[in-house]
């Protein structure tokens, strides 16, 4: 497998540049085509008017959204024209209620989507459904780029959060082009179950799978010494100076993680390391 089509969905001009720069670097490193969608999002309520509202207000809202998409497209094109890539950049508009369908249509034929971090200060409500549309509706692995992250076109040190789940296996397969070129890959397992099938050799079969692809891999078995799994993973990434973390996304339902929390939601909110996630 190789990354030959990389996509990025940009909805906010103030947040777009870290993700776009990483997408440009990754496309250059993997000789991939880069598809950029500049998406203006109408965040107004759908299905009814507020008291005193009129069709003119709705028209004005759509007009602002179209102008926003054109501004994002112009900013993206100014960066892309400086590169030597094969690229395309298109603008579009969507309402929040229809966002997932529109994003999935554009992204589903890509090998990888590179997106801004969906949670944090001054982030719009559209970033979460864009991320989930790529993971669930388009079934495309997603790389999340925090604002102050360095480019991870060719990460040297990678941590894989491993829990024997189908989601984690999907993420490991999706990351193979990066894992094979890394100098060090650590399979990180936190409190492996005492009665699982792999209890005598946690992470052994994954390590065997990766080693047959030429990946230089080690296994780190850790105790949950902090309140949350995400805290342990982040601390270990800091200890090994990881450039990228690979993990399965939403082993529990999105609703459950939104209400009760979960490793995926916690990492998406707090990570300072780029994440490669798949479901």
Short mmCIF file of C-alpha atoms in Angstrom, two decimals:
data_model
loop_
_atom_site.label_atom_id
_atom_site.label_comp_id
_atom_site.label_asym_id
_atom_site.label_seq_id
_atom_site.Cartn_x
_atom_site.Cartn_y
_atom_site.Cartn_z
CA UNK A 1 0.00 0.00 0.00
CA UNK A 2 1.10 3.56 -0.70
CA UNK A 3 -0.49 6.95 -0.29
CA UNK A 4 -1.24 8.11 -3.83
CA UNK A 5 -4.18 10.41 -3.10
CA UNK A 6 -4.17 12.63 -0.03
CA UNK A 7 -7.12 14.85 0.87
CA UNK A 8 -7.60 17.80 3.17
CA UNK A 9 -10.86 19.52 4.12
CA UNK A 10 -10.44 23.12 5.25
CA UNK A 11 -13.31 25.01 6.90
CA UNK A 12 -11.57 27.82 8.79
CA UNK A 13 -8.89 30.07 7.31
CA UNK A 14 -7.40 30.77 10.75
CA UNK A 15 -6.84 27.05 11.45
CA UNK A 16 -5.98 25.70 8.01
CA UNK A 17 -2.25 26.24 7.60
CA UNK A 18 -0.72 23.56 9.90
CA UNK A 19 -2.88 20.85 8.29
CA UNK A 20 -2.34 22.20 4.76
CA UNK A 21 1.43 22.43 5.18
CA UNK A 22 1.52 18.87 6.50
CA UNK A 23 -0.64 17.70 3.57
CA UNK A 24 1.73 19.40 1.12
CA UNK A 25 4.81 17.84 2.76
CA UNK A 26 3.18 14.38 2.89
CA UNK A 27 2.10 14.57 -0.75
CA UNK A 28 5.62 15.52 -1.79
CA UNK A 29 7.21 12.78 0.34
CA UNK A 30 4.91 10.05 -1.04
CA UNK A 31 4.62 11.39 -4.60
CA UNK A 32 0.87 11.68 -4.08
CA UNK A 33 -1.84 13.84 -5.61
CA UNK A 34 -3.29 16.35 -3.13
CA UNK A 35 -7.02 17.15 -3.23
CA UNK A 36 -8.06 20.17 -1.15
CA UNK A 37 -11.68 21.02 -0.38
CA UNK A 38 -12.30 24.60 0.78
CA UNK A 39 -15.64 24.19 2.51
CA UNK A 40 -17.80 27.06 3.65
CA UNK A 41 -20.22 25.93 6.36
CA UNK A 42 -23.61 27.52 7.00
CA UNK A 43 -23.91 27.22 10.77
CA UNK A 44 -27.43 28.65 10.99
CA UNK A 45 -30.27 26.45 12.24
CA UNK A 46 -32.02 24.37 9.62
CA UNK A 47 -35.70 23.54 9.17
CA UNK A 48 -37.31 26.59 10.69
CA UNK A 49 -36.99 30.38 10.98
CA UNK A 50 -36.45 32.31 14.14
CA UNK A 51 -39.23 34.69 15.08
CA UNK A 52 -39.09 37.67 12.75
CA UNK A 53 -36.64 36.03 10.36
CA UNK A 54 -37.18 35.96 6.63
CA UNK A 55 -35.94 34.28 3.50
CA UNK A 56 -33.66 37.29 3.01
CA UNK A 57 -31.76 36.39 6.18
CA UNK A 58 -31.26 32.86 4.92
CA UNK A 59 -30.01 34.22 1.60
CA UNK A 60 -27.55 36.47 3.41
CA UNK A 61 -26.29 33.52 5.46
CA UNK A 62 -25.67 31.47 2.32
CA UNK A 63 -23.93 34.46 0.75
CA UNK A 64 -21.55 34.78 3.71
CA UNK A 65 -20.84 31.07 3.55
CA UNK A 66 -19.99 31.24 -0.16
CA UNK A 67 -17.67 34.19 0.46
CA UNK A 68 -15.98 32.28 3.28
CA UNK A 69 -15.37 29.28 1.01
CA UNK A 70 -13.85 31.52 -1.67
CA UNK A 71 -11.50 33.09 0.88
CA UNK A 72 -10.36 29.67 2.13
CA UNK A 73 -9.84 28.52 -1.46
CA UNK A 74 -7.79 31.62 -2.32
CA UNK A 75 -5.59 31.15 0.76
CA UNK A 76 -5.08 27.47 -0.04
CA UNK A 77 -4.26 28.15 -3.68
CA UNK A 78 -1.65 30.73 -2.69
CA UNK A 79 0.18 27.99 -0.76
CA UNK A 80 -0.34 25.25 -3.33
CA UNK A 81 0.95 27.29 -6.28
CA UNK A 82 4.30 27.61 -4.49
CA UNK A 83 4.67 23.82 -4.45
CA UNK A 84 5.71 21.39 -7.18
CA UNK A 85 2.83 18.99 -6.47
CA UNK A 86 0.02 17.53 -8.49
CA UNK A 87 -2.95 19.13 -6.78
CA UNK A 88 -6.51 20.30 -7.09
CA UNK A 89 -8.44 22.78 -4.98
CA UNK A 90 -12.20 23.31 -5.10
CA UNK A 91 -14.63 25.32 -3.01
CA UNK A 92 -18.06 24.21 -1.88
CA UNK A 93 -20.70 25.14 0.69
CA UNK A 94 -22.77 22.97 3.00
CA UNK A 95 -25.11 23.27 5.94
CA UNK A 96 -24.19 21.49 9.15
CA UNK A 97 -27.00 18.98 8.71
CA UNK A 98 -25.63 17.87 5.33
CA UNK A 99 -21.94 18.17 6.13
CA UNK A 100 -21.10 14.47 6.54
CA UNK A 101 -22.55 13.48 3.18
CA UNK A 102 -20.78 16.27 1.29
CA UNK A 103 -17.41 15.59 2.89
CA UNK A 104 -17.66 11.81 2.40
CA UNK A 105 -18.42 12.25 -1.30
CA UNK A 106 -15.22 14.24 -1.79
CA UNK A 107 -12.88 12.21 0.43
CA UNK A 108 -13.90 8.55 -0.01
CA UNK A 109 -11.51 7.88 -2.91
CA UNK A 110 -8.47 9.13 -0.98
CA UNK A 111 -5.85 7.04 0.80
CA UNK A 112 -5.45 9.49 3.67
CA UNK A 113 -7.17 12.63 4.94
CA UNK A 114 -5.14 15.27 6.80
CA UNK A 115 -7.25 17.55 9.01
CA UNK A 116 -6.91 20.18 11.75
CA UNK A 117 -7.46 19.17 15.37
CA UNK A 118 -11.26 19.20 15.84
CA UNK A 119 -11.43 20.31 19.49
CA UNK A 120 -9.88 23.26 21.27
CA UNK A 121 -10.12 27.02 21.59
CA UNK A 122 -11.93 28.99 18.89
CA UNK A 123 -12.88 25.93 16.87
CA UNK A 124 -16.19 25.79 15.07
CA UNK A 125 -18.86 23.14 15.44
CA UNK A 126 -18.14 21.83 11.93
CA UNK A 127 -14.67 20.39 12.67
CA UNK A 128 -16.02 17.41 14.63
CA UNK A 129 -18.49 16.23 11.94
CA UNK A 130 -15.82 16.70 9.24
CA UNK A 131 -13.46 14.38 11.14
CA UNK A 132 -16.19 11.83 11.81
CA UNK A 133 -17.39 11.95 8.18
CA UNK A 134 -13.91 10.97 6.99
CA UNK A 135 -13.60 8.16 9.55
CA UNK A 136 -17.11 6.69 9.41
CA UNK A 137 -18.83 7.73 6.18
CA UNK A 138 -15.82 7.79 3.86
CA UNK A 139 -13.94 5.01 5.73
CA UNK A 140 -10.64 6.83 5.19
CA UNK A 141 -7.79 6.96 7.73
CA UNK A 142 -7.33 10.43 9.17
CA UNK A 143 -4.22 12.26 10.31
CA UNK A 144 -5.00 14.96 12.89
CA UNK A 145 -2.58 17.88 13.06
CA UNK A 146 -2.40 20.01 16.24
CA UNK A 147 -1.73 23.71 15.72
CA UNK A 148 1.90 23.68 16.87
CA UNK A 149 2.89 20.25 15.52
CA UNK A 150 5.87 19.71 13.26
CA UNK A 151 5.42 18.20 9.82
CA UNK A 152 5.12 14.41 9.92
CA UNK A 153 5.62 13.55 6.26
CA UNK A 154 8.25 10.97 7.30
CA UNK A 155 8.05 10.44 11.08
CA UNK A 156 11.10 8.81 12.66
CA UNK A 157 9.53 7.64 15.93
CA UNK A 158 6.00 6.25 15.99
CA UNK A 159 3.88 4.93 18.85
CA UNK A 160 1.02 2.50 18.14
CA UNK A 161 -1.70 2.40 20.77
CA UNK A 162 -2.64 -1.29 20.73
CA UNK A 163 -5.62 -2.96 22.42
CA UNK A 164 -6.28 -5.94 20.08
CA UNK A 165 -9.33 -4.21 18.57
CA UNK A 166 -10.38 -4.25 14.93
CA UNK A 167 -10.06 -0.45 14.89
CA UNK A 168 -6.44 -0.60 16.09
CA UNK A 169 -5.60 -3.21 13.44
CA UNK A 170 -7.18 -1.05 10.73
CA UNK A 171 -5.10 1.92 11.89
CA UNK A 172 -1.88 -0.12 11.91
CA UNK A 173 -2.50 -1.29 8.34
CA UNK A 174 -3.32 2.25 7.23
CA UNK A 175 -0.05 3.51 8.73
CA UNK A 176 2.19 0.91 7.04
CA UNK A 177 3.75 3.34 4.51
CA UNK A 178 4.93 5.47 7.45
CA UNK A 179 5.80 2.56 9.76
CA UNK A 180 8.10 0.95 7.18
CA UNK A 181 10.18 4.12 6.87
CA UNK A 182 10.34 4.95 10.59
CA UNK A 183 13.53 4.47 12.60
CA UNK A 184 11.66 3.28 15.68
CA UNK A 185 8.13 1.93 16.17
CA UNK A 186 6.79 1.10 19.63
CA UNK A 187 3.66 -1.00 20.12
CA UNK A 188 2.24 0.44 23.34
CA UNK A 189 -0.07 -1.79 25.41
CA UNK A 190 -1.66 -0.59 28.64
CA UNK A 191 -2.76 -3.19 31.20
CA UNK A 192 -3.30 -6.14 28.82
CA UNK A 193 -6.21 -8.37 29.95
CA UNK A 194 -5.07 -11.29 32.06
CA UNK A 195 -7.43 -13.71 30.31
CA UNK A 196 -7.07 -12.64 26.68
CA UNK A 197 -5.88 -14.99 23.93
CA UNK A 198 -2.59 -13.07 23.72
CA UNK A 199 -2.01 -12.87 27.50
CA UNK A 200 1.33 -14.70 27.30
CA UNK A 201 2.65 -12.52 24.49
CA UNK A 202 0.76 -9.20 24.33
CA UNK A 203 1.33 -7.47 21.01
CA UNK A 204 3.36 -10.39 19.69
CA UNK A 205 1.24 -11.16 16.63
CA UNK A 206 1.07 -7.48 15.64
CA UNK A 207 4.83 -7.20 15.99
CA UNK A 208 5.26 -10.28 13.81
CA UNK A 209 2.93 -8.80 11.19
CA UNK A 210 4.85 -5.52 11.16
CA UNK A 211 8.28 -7.17 11.17
CA UNK A 212 7.37 -9.12 8.02
CA UNK A 213 6.80 -5.74 6.37
CA UNK A 214 10.28 -4.64 7.39
CA UNK A 215 9.16 -2.47 10.34
CA UNK A 216 11.65 -2.07 13.20
CA UNK A 217 9.32 -2.67 16.11
CA UNK A 218 9.46 -2.93 19.90
CA UNK A 219 6.74 -3.72 22.46
CA UNK A 220 6.11 -1.54 25.51
CA UNK A 221 3.71 -2.95 28.13
CA UNK A 222 2.63 -0.22 30.55
CA UNK A 223 0.51 0.00 33.70
CA UNK A 224 -2.35 2.47 33.90
CA UNK A 225 -0.68 4.72 36.47
CA UNK A 226 -2.71 7.79 35.46
CA UNK A 227 -6.50 8.25 35.58
CA UNK A 228 -7.03 7.99 31.82
CA UNK A 229 -5.56 5.78 29.10
CA UNK A 230 -4.99 8.89 26.98
CA UNK A 231 -2.80 10.39 29.72
CA UNK A 232 -0.60 7.29 29.79
CA UNK A 233 -0.28 7.30 26.00
CA UNK A 234 0.59 10.99 25.86
CA UNK A 235 3.19 10.65 28.60
CA UNK A 236 4.80 7.69 26.86
CA UNK A 237 4.87 9.59 23.54
CA UNK A 238 6.68 12.41 25.34
CA UNK A 239 9.14 9.96 26.93
CA UNK A 240 10.04 8.40 23.57
CA UNK A 241 9.86 11.76 21.74
CA UNK A 242 7.33 10.32 19.29
CA UNK A 243 6.57 12.18 16.05
CA UNK A 244 3.26 10.37 15.48
CA UNK A 245 0.74 8.24 17.37
CA UNK A 246 -1.28 5.56 15.55
CA UNK A 247 -4.47 4.20 17.09
CA UNK A 248 -7.94 2.94 16.35
CA UNK A 249 -10.72 5.50 16.56
CA UNK A 250 -13.94 5.12 18.54
CA UNK A 251 -13.84 1.55 19.79
CA UNK A 252 -16.90 2.66 21.78
CA UNK A 253 -19.77 4.52 20.14
CA UNK A 254 -19.36 8.23 19.45
CA UNK A 255 -22.37 8.97 21.67
CA UNK A 256 -20.88 7.06 24.59
CA UNK A 257 -17.54 8.84 24.24
CA UNK A 258 -19.26 12.23 23.98
CA UNK A 259 -21.16 11.57 27.23
CA UNK A 260 -18.77 9.46 29.29
CA UNK A 261 -15.43 10.18 27.63
CA UNK A 262 -13.01 7.79 26.01
CA UNK A 263 -9.43 7.57 24.74
CA UNK A 264 -10.35 8.77 21.24
CA UNK A 265 -12.23 11.85 22.42
CA UNK A 266 -9.59 12.67 25.06
CA UNK A 267 -6.73 12.46 22.57
CA UNK A 268 -8.55 14.52 19.96
CA UNK A 269 -9.03 17.23 22.58
CA UNK A 270 -5.60 17.24 24.20
CA UNK A 271 -2.98 15.77 21.89
CA UNK A 272 0.13 17.73 21.06
CA UNK A 273 1.38 14.90 18.82
CA UNK A 274 -0.10 14.25 15.35
CA UNK A 275 -2.50 11.31 15.37
CA UNK A 276 -3.20 8.79 12.62
CA UNK A 277 -6.59 7.24 13.31
CA UNK A 278 -8.86 4.77 11.53
CA UNK A 279 -12.14 3.02 12.28
#
